[in-house]
Amino acid sequence: MTDLYIPIAQIILAVAMLAVAVLCIRLDRKITALREGKDGVAAAAAELALAVGRAEASVVALRSVSEAAGEDLQRSIEEARATAEALKFLVTTARAVEIKPAPAPEPAPVRQKRDLRWDEEEVEEDFQLTRRARPLAETWGGLR
């Protein structure tokens, strides 16, 4: 009976060796593919390094631009706050001041027109002047 087990054991061992050979072939193909892909991985790693360098440069540029924009924004905010404070002050003072119409200006004194003709209503001094002037006028009138 032992003679029967030996050939069966040899057959099982041959099948197992065949299965191991198939697995070794598959493993060899995978290792070969990995070695060939290693060059592709190296190229991909180089491209990735370049992309990382460009990204770092972009981050630096973006940081400087954002700092400048932040400073401009801060200045604008400070100006807006100052303007708001000034406007608040103006509104507060405007509410405090009572709105009254300006007083009408007093009219300028009216100068009375002088009548240069001699009236009977003239002042006594004027009559004295005419009395003095009359003989002179008569004199001139008489000389003509």
GROMACS .gro file of C-alpha atoms in nm:
model
  144
    1MET     CA    1   0.000   0.000   0.000
    2THR     CA    2   0.281   0.225   0.054
    3ASP     CA    3   0.377   0.166  -0.299
    4LEU     CA    4   0.053   0.326  -0.401
    5TYR     CA    5   0.111   0.642  -0.198
    6ILE     CA    6   0.443   0.720  -0.352
    7PRO     CA    7   0.319   0.777  -0.710
    8ILE     CA    8   0.018   0.979  -0.581
    9ALA     CA    9   0.248   1.193  -0.373
   10GLN     CA   10   0.472   1.244  -0.674
   11ILE     CA   11   0.175   1.352  -0.890
   12ILE     CA   12   0.057   1.597  -0.622
   13LEU     CA   13   0.411   1.728  -0.592
   14ALA     CA   14   0.436   1.771  -0.973
   15VAL     CA   15   0.106   1.964  -0.983
   16ALA     CA   16   0.222   2.186  -0.697
   17MET     CA   17   0.552   2.252  -0.876
   18LEU     CA   18   0.361   2.340  -1.193
   19ALA     CA   19   0.142   2.586  -0.996
   20VAL     CA   20   0.454   2.745  -0.843
   21ALA     CA   21   0.609   2.777  -1.191
   22VAL     CA   22   0.295   2.957  -1.318
   23LEU     CA   23   0.303   3.192  -1.020
   24CYS     CA   24   0.673   3.263  -1.079
   25ILE     CA   25   0.606   3.352  -1.443
   26ARG     CA   26   0.329   3.591  -1.338
   27LEU     CA   27   0.552   3.748  -1.074
   28ASP     CA   28   0.833   3.787  -1.329
   29ARG     CA   29   0.598   3.973  -1.566
   30LYS     CA   30   0.485   4.204  -1.287
   31ILE     CA   31   0.844   4.279  -1.183
   32THR     CA   32   0.939   4.349  -1.546
   33ALA     CA   33   0.642   4.583  -1.585
   34LEU     CA   34   0.741   4.761  -1.264
   35ARG     CA   35   1.100   4.804  -1.384
   36GLU     CA   36   0.979   4.946  -1.715
   37GLY     CA   37   0.734   5.169  -1.531
   38LYS     CA   38   1.012   5.290  -1.305
   39ASP     CA   39   1.136   5.515  -1.585
   40GLY     CA   40   0.785   5.653  -1.621
   41VAL     CA   41   0.770   5.705  -1.247
   42ALA     CA   42   1.102   5.891  -1.258
   43ALA     CA   43   0.972   6.116  -1.538
   44ALA     CA   44   0.650   6.173  -1.345
   45ALA     CA   45   0.852   6.258  -1.034
   46ALA     CA   46   1.059   6.511  -1.234
   47GLU     CA   47   0.742   6.671  -1.371
   48LEU     CA   48   0.597   6.678  -1.022
   49ALA     CA   49   0.911   6.851  -0.892
   50LEU     CA   50   0.882   7.116  -1.165
   51ALA     CA   51   0.516   7.166  -1.086
   52VAL     CA   52   0.595   7.203  -0.716
   53GLY     CA   53   0.862   7.465  -0.799
   54ARG     CA   54   0.616   7.660  -1.013
   55ALA     CA   55   0.352   7.635  -0.742
   56GLU     CA   56   0.596   7.768  -0.481
   57ALA     CA   57   0.686   8.062  -0.707
   58SER     CA   58   0.317   8.130  -0.763
   59VAL     CA   59   0.251   8.121  -0.390
   60VAL     CA   60   0.532   8.373  -0.329
   61ALA     CA   61   0.396   8.604  -0.601
   62LEU     CA   62   0.042   8.564  -0.471
   63ARG     CA   63   0.157   8.642  -0.118
   64SER     CA   64   0.325   8.967  -0.228
   65VAL     CA   65   0.019   9.069  -0.431
   66SER     CA   66  -0.214   8.989  -0.142
   67GLU     CA   67   0.003   9.188   0.101
   68ALA     CA   68  -0.009   9.490  -0.131
   69ALA     CA   69  -0.384   9.450  -0.171
   70GLY     CA   70  -0.419   9.417   0.206
   71GLU     CA   71  -0.225   9.740   0.261
   72ASP     CA   72  -0.441   9.921   0.004
   73LEU     CA   73  -0.753   9.783   0.167
   74GLN     CA   74  -0.631   9.892   0.511
   75ARG     CA   75  -0.566  10.246   0.383
   76SER     CA   76  -0.911  10.254   0.225
   77ILE     CA   77  -1.069  10.134   0.549
   78GLU     CA   78  -0.886  10.401   0.749
   79GLU     CA   79  -0.994  10.672   0.503
   80ALA     CA   80  -1.351  10.546   0.518
   81ARG     CA   81  -1.347  10.552   0.898
   82ALA     CA   82  -1.210  10.908   0.900
   83THR     CA   83  -1.474  11.015   0.649
   84ALA     CA   84  -1.745  10.845   0.854
   85GLU     CA   85  -1.628  11.026   1.168
   86ALA     CA   86  -1.627  11.361   0.985
   87LEU     CA   87  -1.973  11.292   0.846
   88LYS     CA   88  -2.096  11.189   1.190
   89PHE     CA   89  -1.962  11.516   1.333
   90LEU     CA   90  -2.128  11.719   1.058
   91VAL     CA   91  -2.461  11.545   1.108
   92THR     CA   92  -2.442  11.593   1.485
   93THR     CA   93  -2.362  11.963   1.455
   94ALA     CA   94  -2.627  12.011   1.188
   95ARG     CA   95  -2.889  11.862   1.416
   96ALA     CA   96  -2.773  12.082   1.703
   97VAL     CA   97  -2.799  12.402   1.501
   98GLU     CA   98  -3.148  12.539   1.479
   99ILE     CA   99  -3.249  12.637   1.130
  100LYS     CA  100  -3.366  12.997   1.137
  101PRO     CA  101  -3.424  13.221   0.840
  102ALA     CA  102  -3.168  13.494   0.808
  103PRO     CA  103  -3.296  13.833   0.925
  104ALA     CA  104  -3.394  14.062   0.645
  105PRO     CA  105  -3.138  14.336   0.596
  106GLU     CA  106  -3.249  14.680   0.698
  107PRO     CA  107  -3.317  14.900   0.401
  108ALA     CA  108  -3.065  15.169   0.332
  109PRO     CA  109  -3.177  15.514   0.438
  110VAL     CA  110  -3.347  15.692   0.155
  111ARG     CA  111  -3.197  16.022   0.063
  112GLN     CA  112  -3.451  16.287   0.011
  113LYS     CA  113  -3.428  16.455  -0.321
  114ARG     CA  114  -3.356  16.821  -0.304
  115ASP     CA  115  -3.557  17.047  -0.512
  116LEU     CA  116  -3.324  17.305  -0.654
  117ARG     CA  117  -3.605  17.540  -0.742
  118TRP     CA  118  -3.689  17.816  -0.501
  119ASP     CA  119  -4.008  17.763  -0.312
  120GLU     CA  120  -4.190  17.961  -0.062
  121GLU     CA  121  -4.143  17.676   0.178
  122GLU     CA  122  -3.766  17.708   0.175
  123VAL     CA  123  -3.574  17.772   0.486
  124GLU     CA  124  -3.517  18.130   0.591
  125GLU     CA  125  -3.148  18.104   0.513
  126ASP     CA  126  -3.227  18.016   0.155
  127PHE     CA  127  -3.440  18.329   0.128
  128GLN     CA  128  -3.155  18.536   0.253
  129LEU     CA  129  -2.936  18.395  -0.018
  130THR     CA  130  -3.191  18.478  -0.281
  131ARG     CA  131  -3.224  18.830  -0.155
  132ARG     CA  132  -2.851  18.874  -0.185
  133ALA     CA  133  -2.843  18.708  -0.525
  134ARG     CA  134  -3.132  18.908  -0.664
  135PRO     CA  135  -2.957  19.241  -0.689
  136LEU     CA  136  -2.669  19.069  -0.863
  137ALA     CA  137  -2.906  18.904  -1.107
  138GLU     CA  138  -3.071  19.233  -1.170
  139THR     CA  139  -2.733  19.384  -1.228
  140TRP     CA  140  -2.643  19.127  -1.483
  141GLY     CA  141  -2.986  19.149  -1.628
  142GLY     CA  142  -2.952  19.525  -1.653
  143LEU     CA  143  -2.622  19.502  -1.833
  144ARG     CA  144  -2.759  19.306  -2.116
   0.00000   0.00000   0.00000
